[in-house]
mmCIF file of C-alpha atoms and ligand atoms in Angstrom:
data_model
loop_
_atom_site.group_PDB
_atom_site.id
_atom_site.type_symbol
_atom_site.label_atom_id
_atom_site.label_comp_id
_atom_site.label_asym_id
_atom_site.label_seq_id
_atom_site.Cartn_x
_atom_site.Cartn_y
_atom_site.Cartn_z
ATOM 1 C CA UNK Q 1 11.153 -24.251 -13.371
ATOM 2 C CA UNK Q 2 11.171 -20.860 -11.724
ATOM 3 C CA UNK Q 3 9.672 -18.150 -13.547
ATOM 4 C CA UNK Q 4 13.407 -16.323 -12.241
ATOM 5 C CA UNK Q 5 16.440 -18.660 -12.688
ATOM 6 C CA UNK Q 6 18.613 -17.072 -10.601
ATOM 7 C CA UNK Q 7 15.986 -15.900 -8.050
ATOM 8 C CA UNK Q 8 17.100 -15.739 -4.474
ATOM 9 C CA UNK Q 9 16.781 -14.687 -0.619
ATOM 10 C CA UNK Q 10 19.429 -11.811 -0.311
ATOM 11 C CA UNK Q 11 18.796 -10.636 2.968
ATOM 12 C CA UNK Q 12 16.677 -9.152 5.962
ATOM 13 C CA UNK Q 13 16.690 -5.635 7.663
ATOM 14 C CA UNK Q 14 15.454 -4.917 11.144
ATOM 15 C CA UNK Q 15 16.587 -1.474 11.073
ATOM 16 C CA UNK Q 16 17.395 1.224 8.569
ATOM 17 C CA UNK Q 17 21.054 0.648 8.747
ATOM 18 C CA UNK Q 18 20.733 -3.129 7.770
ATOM 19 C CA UNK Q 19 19.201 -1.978 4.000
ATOM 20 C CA UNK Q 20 20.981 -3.557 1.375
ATOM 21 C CA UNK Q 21 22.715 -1.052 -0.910
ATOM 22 C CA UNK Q 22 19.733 1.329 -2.501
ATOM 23 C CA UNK Q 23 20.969 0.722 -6.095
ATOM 24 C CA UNK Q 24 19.181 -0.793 -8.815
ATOM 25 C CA UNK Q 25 15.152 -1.088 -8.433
ATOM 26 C CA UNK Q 26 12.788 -3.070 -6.180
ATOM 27 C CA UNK Q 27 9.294 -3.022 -5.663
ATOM 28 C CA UNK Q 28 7.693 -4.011 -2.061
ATOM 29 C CA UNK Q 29 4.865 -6.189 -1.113
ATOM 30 C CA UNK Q 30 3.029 -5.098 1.485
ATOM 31 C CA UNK Q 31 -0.204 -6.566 3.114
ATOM 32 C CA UNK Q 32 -2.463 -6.987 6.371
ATOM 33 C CA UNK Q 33 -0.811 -9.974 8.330
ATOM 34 C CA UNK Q 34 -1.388 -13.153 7.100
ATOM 35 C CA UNK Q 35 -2.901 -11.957 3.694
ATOM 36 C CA UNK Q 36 -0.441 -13.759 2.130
ATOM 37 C CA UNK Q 37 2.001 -11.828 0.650
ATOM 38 C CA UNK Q 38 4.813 -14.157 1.033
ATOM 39 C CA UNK Q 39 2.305 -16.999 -0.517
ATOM 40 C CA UNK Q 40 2.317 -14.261 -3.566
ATOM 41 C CA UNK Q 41 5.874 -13.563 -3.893
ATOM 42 C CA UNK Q 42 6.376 -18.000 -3.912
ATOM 43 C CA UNK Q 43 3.378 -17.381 -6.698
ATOM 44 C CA UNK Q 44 4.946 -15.158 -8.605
ATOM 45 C CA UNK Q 45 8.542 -16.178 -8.553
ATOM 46 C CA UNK Q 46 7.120 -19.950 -9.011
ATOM 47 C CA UNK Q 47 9.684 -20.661 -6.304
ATOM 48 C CA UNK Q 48 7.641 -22.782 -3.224
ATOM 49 C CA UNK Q 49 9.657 -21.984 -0.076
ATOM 50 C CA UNK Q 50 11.264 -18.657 -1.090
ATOM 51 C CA UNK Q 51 9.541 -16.968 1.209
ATOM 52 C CA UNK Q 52 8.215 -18.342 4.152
ATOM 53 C CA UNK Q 53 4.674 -18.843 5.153
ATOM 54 C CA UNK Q 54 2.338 -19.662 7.715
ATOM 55 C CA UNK Q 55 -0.887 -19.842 9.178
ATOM 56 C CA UNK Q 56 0.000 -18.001 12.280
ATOM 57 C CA UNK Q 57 -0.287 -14.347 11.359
ATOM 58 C CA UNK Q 58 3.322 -12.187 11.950
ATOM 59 C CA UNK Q 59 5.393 -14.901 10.333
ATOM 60 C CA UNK Q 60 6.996 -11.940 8.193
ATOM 61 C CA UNK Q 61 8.775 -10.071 11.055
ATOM 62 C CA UNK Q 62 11.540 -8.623 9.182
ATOM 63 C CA UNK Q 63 11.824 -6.971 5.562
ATOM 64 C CA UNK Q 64 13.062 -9.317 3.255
ATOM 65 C CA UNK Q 65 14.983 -8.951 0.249
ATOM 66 C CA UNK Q 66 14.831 -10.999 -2.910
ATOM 67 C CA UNK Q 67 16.578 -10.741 -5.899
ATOM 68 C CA UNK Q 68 15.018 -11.983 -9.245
ATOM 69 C CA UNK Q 69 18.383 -10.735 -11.293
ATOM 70 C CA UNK Q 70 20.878 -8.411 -10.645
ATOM 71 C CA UNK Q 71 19.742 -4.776 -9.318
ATOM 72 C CA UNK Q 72 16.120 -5.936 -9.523
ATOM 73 C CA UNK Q 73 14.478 -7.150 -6.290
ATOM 74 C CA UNK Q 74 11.191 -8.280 -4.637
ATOM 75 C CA UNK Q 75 10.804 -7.066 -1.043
ATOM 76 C CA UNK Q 76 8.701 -8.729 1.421
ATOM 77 C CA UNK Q 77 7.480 -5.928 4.010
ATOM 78 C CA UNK Q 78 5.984 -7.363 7.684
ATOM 79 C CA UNK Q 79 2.329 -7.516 7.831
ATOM 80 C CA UNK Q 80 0.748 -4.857 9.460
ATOM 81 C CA UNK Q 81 -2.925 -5.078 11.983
ATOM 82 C CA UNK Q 82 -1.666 -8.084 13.642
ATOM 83 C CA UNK Q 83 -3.162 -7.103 17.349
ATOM 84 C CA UNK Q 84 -0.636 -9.648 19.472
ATOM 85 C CA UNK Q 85 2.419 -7.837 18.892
ATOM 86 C CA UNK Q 86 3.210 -5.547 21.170
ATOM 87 C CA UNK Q 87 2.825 -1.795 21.204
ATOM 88 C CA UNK Q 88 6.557 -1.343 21.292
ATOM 89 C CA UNK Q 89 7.017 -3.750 18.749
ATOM 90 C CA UNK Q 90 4.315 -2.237 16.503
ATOM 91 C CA UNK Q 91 5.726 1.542 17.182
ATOM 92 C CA UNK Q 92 9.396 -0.365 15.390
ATOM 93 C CA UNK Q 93 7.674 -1.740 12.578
ATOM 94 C CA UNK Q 94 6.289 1.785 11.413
ATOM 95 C CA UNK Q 95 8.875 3.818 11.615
ATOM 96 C CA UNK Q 96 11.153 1.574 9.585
ATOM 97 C CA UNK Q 97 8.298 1.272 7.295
ATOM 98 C CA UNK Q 98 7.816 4.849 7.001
ATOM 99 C CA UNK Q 99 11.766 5.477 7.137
ATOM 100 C CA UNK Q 100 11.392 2.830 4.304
ATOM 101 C CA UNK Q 101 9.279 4.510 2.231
ATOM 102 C CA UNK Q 102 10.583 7.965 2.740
ATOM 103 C CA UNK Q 103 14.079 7.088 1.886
ATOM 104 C CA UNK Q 104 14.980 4.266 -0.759
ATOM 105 C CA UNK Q 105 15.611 5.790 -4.383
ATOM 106 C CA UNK Q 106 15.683 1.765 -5.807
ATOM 107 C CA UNK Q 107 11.492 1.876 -4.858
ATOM 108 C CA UNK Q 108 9.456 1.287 -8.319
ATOM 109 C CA UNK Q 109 6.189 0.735 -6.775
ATOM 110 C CA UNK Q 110 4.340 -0.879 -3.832
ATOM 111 C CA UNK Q 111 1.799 -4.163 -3.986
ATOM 112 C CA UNK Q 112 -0.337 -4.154 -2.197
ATOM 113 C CA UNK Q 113 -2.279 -7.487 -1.147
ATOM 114 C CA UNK Q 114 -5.616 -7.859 0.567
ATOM 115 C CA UNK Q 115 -7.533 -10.925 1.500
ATOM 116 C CA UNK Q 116 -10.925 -10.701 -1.242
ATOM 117 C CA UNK Q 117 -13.126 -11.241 1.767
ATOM 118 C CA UNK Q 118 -11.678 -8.074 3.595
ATOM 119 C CA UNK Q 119 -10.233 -5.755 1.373
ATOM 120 C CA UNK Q 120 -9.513 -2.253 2.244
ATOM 121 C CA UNK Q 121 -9.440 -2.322 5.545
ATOM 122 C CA UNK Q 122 -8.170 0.974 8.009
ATOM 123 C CA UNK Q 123 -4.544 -0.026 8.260
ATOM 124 C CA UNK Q 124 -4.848 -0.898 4.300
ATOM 125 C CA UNK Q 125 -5.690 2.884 3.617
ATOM 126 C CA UNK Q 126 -2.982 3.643 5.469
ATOM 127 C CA UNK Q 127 -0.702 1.767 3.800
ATOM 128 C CA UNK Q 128 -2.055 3.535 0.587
ATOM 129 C CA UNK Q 129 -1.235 6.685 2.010
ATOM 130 C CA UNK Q 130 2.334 5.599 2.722
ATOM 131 C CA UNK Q 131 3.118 3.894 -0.697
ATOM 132 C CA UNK Q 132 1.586 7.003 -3.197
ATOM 133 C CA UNK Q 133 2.945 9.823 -0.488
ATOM 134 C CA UNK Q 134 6.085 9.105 -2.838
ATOM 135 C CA UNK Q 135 4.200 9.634 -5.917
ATOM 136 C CA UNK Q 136 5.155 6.426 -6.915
ATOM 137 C CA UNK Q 137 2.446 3.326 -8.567
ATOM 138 C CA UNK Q 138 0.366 0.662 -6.866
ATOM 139 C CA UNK Q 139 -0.763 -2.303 -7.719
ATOM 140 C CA UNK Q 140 -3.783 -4.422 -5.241
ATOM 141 C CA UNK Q 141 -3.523 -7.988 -5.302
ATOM 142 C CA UNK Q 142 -7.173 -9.474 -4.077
ATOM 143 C CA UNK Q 143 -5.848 -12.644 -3.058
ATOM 144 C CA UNK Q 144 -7.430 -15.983 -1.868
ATOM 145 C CA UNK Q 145 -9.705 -14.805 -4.766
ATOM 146 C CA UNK Q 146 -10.085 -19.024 -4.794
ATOM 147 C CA UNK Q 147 -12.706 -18.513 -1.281
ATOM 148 C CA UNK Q 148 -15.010 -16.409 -3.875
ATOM 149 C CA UNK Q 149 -16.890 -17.455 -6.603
ATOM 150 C CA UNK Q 150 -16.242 -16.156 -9.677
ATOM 151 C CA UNK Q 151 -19.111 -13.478 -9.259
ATOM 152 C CA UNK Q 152 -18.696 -12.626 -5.989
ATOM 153 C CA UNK Q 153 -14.874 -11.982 -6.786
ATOM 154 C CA UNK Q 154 -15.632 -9.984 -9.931
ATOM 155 C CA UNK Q 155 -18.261 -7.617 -7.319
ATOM 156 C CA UNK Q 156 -15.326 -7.108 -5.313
ATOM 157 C CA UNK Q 157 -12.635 -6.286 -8.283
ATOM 158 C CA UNK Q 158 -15.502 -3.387 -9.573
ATOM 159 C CA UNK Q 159 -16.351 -2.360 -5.852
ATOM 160 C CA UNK Q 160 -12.464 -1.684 -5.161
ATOM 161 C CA UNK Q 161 -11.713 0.222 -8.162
ATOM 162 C CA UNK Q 162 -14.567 2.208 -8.216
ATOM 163 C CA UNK Q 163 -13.487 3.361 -4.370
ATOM 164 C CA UNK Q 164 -9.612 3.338 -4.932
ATOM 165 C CA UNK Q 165 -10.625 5.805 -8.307
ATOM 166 C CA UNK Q 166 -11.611 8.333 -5.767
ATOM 167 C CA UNK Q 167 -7.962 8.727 -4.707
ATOM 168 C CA UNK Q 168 -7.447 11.541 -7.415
ATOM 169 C CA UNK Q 169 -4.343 11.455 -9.392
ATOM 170 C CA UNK Q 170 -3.057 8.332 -7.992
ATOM 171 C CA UNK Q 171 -2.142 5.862 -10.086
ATOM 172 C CA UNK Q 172 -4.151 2.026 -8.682
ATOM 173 C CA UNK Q 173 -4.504 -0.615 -10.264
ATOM 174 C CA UNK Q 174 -6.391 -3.676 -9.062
ATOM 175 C CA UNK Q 175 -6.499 -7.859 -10.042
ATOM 176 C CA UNK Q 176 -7.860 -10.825 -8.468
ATOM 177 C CA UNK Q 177 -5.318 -12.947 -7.486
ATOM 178 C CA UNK Q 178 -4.528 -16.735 -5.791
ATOM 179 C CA UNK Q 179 -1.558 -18.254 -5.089
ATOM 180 C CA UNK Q 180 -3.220 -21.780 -4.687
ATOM 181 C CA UNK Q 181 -5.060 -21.546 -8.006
ATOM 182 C CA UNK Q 182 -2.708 -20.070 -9.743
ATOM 183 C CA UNK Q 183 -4.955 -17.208 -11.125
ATOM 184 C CA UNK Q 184 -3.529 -14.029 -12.123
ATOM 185 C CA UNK Q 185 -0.340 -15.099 -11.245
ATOM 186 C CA UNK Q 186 1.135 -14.193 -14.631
ATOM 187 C CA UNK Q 187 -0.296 -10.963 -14.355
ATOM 188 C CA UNK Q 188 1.091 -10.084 -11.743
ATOM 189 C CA UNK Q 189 4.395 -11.360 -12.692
ATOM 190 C CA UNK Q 190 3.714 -8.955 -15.464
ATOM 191 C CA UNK Q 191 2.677 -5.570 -13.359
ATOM 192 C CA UNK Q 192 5.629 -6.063 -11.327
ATOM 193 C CA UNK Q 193 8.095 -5.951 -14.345
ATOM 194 C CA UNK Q 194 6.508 -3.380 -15.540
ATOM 195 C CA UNK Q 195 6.936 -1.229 -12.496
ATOM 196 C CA UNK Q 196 10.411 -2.450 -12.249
ATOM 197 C CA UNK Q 197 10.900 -0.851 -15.233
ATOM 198 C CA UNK Q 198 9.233 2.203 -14.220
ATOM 199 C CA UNK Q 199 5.867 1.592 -16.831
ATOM 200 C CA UNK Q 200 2.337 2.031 -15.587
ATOM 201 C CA UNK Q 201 0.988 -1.192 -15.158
ATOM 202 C CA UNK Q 202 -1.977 0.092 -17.037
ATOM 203 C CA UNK Q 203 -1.240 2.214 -20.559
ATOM 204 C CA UNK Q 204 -2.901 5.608 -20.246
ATOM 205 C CA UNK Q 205 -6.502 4.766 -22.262
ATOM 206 C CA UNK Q 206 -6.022 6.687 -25.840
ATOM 207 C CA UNK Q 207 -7.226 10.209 -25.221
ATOM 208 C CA UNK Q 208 -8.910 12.243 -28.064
ATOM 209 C CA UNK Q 209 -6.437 14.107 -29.995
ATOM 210 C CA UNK Q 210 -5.837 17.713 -28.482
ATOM 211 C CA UNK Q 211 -4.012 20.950 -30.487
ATOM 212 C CA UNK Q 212 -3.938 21.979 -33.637
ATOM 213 C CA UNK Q 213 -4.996 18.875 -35.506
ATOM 214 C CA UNK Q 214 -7.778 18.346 -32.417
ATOM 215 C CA UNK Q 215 -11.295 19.687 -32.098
ATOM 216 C CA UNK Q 216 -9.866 22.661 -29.765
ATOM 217 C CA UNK Q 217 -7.773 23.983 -32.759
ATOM 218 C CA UNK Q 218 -9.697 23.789 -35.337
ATOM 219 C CA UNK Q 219 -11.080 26.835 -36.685
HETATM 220 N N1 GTP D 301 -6.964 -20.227 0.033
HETATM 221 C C1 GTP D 301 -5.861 -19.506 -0.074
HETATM 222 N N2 GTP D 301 -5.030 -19.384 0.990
HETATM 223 C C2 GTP D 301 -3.924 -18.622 0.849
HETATM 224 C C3 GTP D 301 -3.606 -17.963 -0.364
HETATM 225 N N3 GTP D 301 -2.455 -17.264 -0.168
HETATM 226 C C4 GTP D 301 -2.077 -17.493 1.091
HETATM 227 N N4 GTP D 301 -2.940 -18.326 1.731
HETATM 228 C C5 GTP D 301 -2.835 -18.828 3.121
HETATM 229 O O1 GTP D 301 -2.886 -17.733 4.018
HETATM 230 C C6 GTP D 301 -1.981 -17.935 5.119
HETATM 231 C C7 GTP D 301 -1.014 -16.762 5.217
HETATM 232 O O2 GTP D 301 -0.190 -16.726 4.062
HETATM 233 P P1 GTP D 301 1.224 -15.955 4.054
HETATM 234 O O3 GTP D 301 1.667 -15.934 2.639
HETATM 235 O O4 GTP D 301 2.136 -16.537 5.080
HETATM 236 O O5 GTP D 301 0.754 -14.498 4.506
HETATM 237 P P2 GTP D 301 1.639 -13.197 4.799
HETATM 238 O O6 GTP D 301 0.868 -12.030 4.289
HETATM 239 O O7 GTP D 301 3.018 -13.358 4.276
HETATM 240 O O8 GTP D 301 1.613 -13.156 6.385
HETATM 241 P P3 GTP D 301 2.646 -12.448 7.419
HETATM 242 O O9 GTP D 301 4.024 -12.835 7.012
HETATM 243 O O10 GTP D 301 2.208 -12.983 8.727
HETATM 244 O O11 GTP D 301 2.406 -10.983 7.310
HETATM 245 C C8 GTP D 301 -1.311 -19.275 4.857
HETATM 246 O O12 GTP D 301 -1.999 -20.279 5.615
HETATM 247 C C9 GTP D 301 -1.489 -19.486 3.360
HETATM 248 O O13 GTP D 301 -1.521 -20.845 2.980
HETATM 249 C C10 GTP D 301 -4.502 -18.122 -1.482
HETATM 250 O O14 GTP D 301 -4.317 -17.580 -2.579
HETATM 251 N N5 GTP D 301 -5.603 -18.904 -1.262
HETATM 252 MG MG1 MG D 302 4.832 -13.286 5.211
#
């Protein structure tokens, strides 16, 4: 049973013009080549096949749409870092990334997956840069968290956040995730809805009261 009934492929864009309709809300996956973000979005959706993987980095040449139900999609962006495409090729994929991100009103927020064993890489912070220069919410995915140990995973998890906490003001989260083990899978499921429907992943940790009934006003 898919975690989305009536989830399905609803189609690819090689060029700004070939966008579905920007209505509704979506949230993109985006990732180093062969990271596995498709593997994630199969994860997630619980639907093997959906989108297509491989073991030959650059499988994802295209963005791909999918819906999960009406007005609220999945997008599956082409891996970035991959050295054998060419230049030309590489120059296309940016600028409809960046037209991508500069442009669609339906974006909620941007995952963004990275292999455990090499997270954060160059192009990674660049993709960071892309995804909060709209001011919008992002979510890591350490995936193939199952090549770790527990512990070695866990030193990962605190290394990430403590240098993705440096990027002031920007709402990150991070989770350990795998698609073959099947952990964190249902949160992930769960930060995506809620950036679907425009929530921080996280709730804002309870601050000390402030005003007139806080310390500041009493008198
Ligand atoms: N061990 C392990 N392997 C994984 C996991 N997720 C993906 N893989 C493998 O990593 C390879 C790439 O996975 P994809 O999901 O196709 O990666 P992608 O990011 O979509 O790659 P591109 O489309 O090329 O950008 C495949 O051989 C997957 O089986 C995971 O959680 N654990
Ligand atoms: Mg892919």
């Amino acid at each position: 049973m898919s975690a989305y009934r009536n989830v399905q492929f609803l189609t690819s864009a090689n060029a700004v013009s070939q966008l579905p309709a920007d209505t509704g809300v979506e949230v993109a996956i985006a990732g180093r080549s062969n990271a596995g973000k498709s593997s994630a979005i199969n994860a997630i959706t619980q639907r093997k096949g959906l989108a297509r993987t491989s073991k030959t980095p650059g499988a994802t040449r295209l963005i791909n749409f999918f819906e999960l139900e009406s007005g609220r999609r999945l997008v599956d962006l082409p891996g970035y870092g991959y050295a054998a495409v060419s230049g030309s090729m590489r120059e296309h994929w940016g600028s409809l990334l960046e037209a991508y991100f500069a442009r669609r009103q339906a974006l909620r927020g941007t995952v963004v997956v990275m292999d455990v064993r090499h997270p954060l890489t160059p192009h990674d912070e660049g993709m960071l840069e892309l995804a909060l220069g709209r001011q919008l919410p992002v979510h890591i995915l350490l995936t193939k968290a199952d090549k770790l140990g527990r512990g070695a995973g866990a030193k990962v998890l605190a290394g990430l956040r403590r240098d993705v906490a440096r990027m002031t003001g920007a709402a990150i989260t991070v989770q350990l995730f795998s698609a073959h083990s099947g952990d964190g899978v249902a949160a992930a499921r769960g930060a995506i809805e809620r950036l679907l429907d425009g929530k921080p992943v996280q709730p804002p940790q309870k601050e000390a009261p402030v005003g007139p009934a806080g310390p500041t006003g009493a008198s």
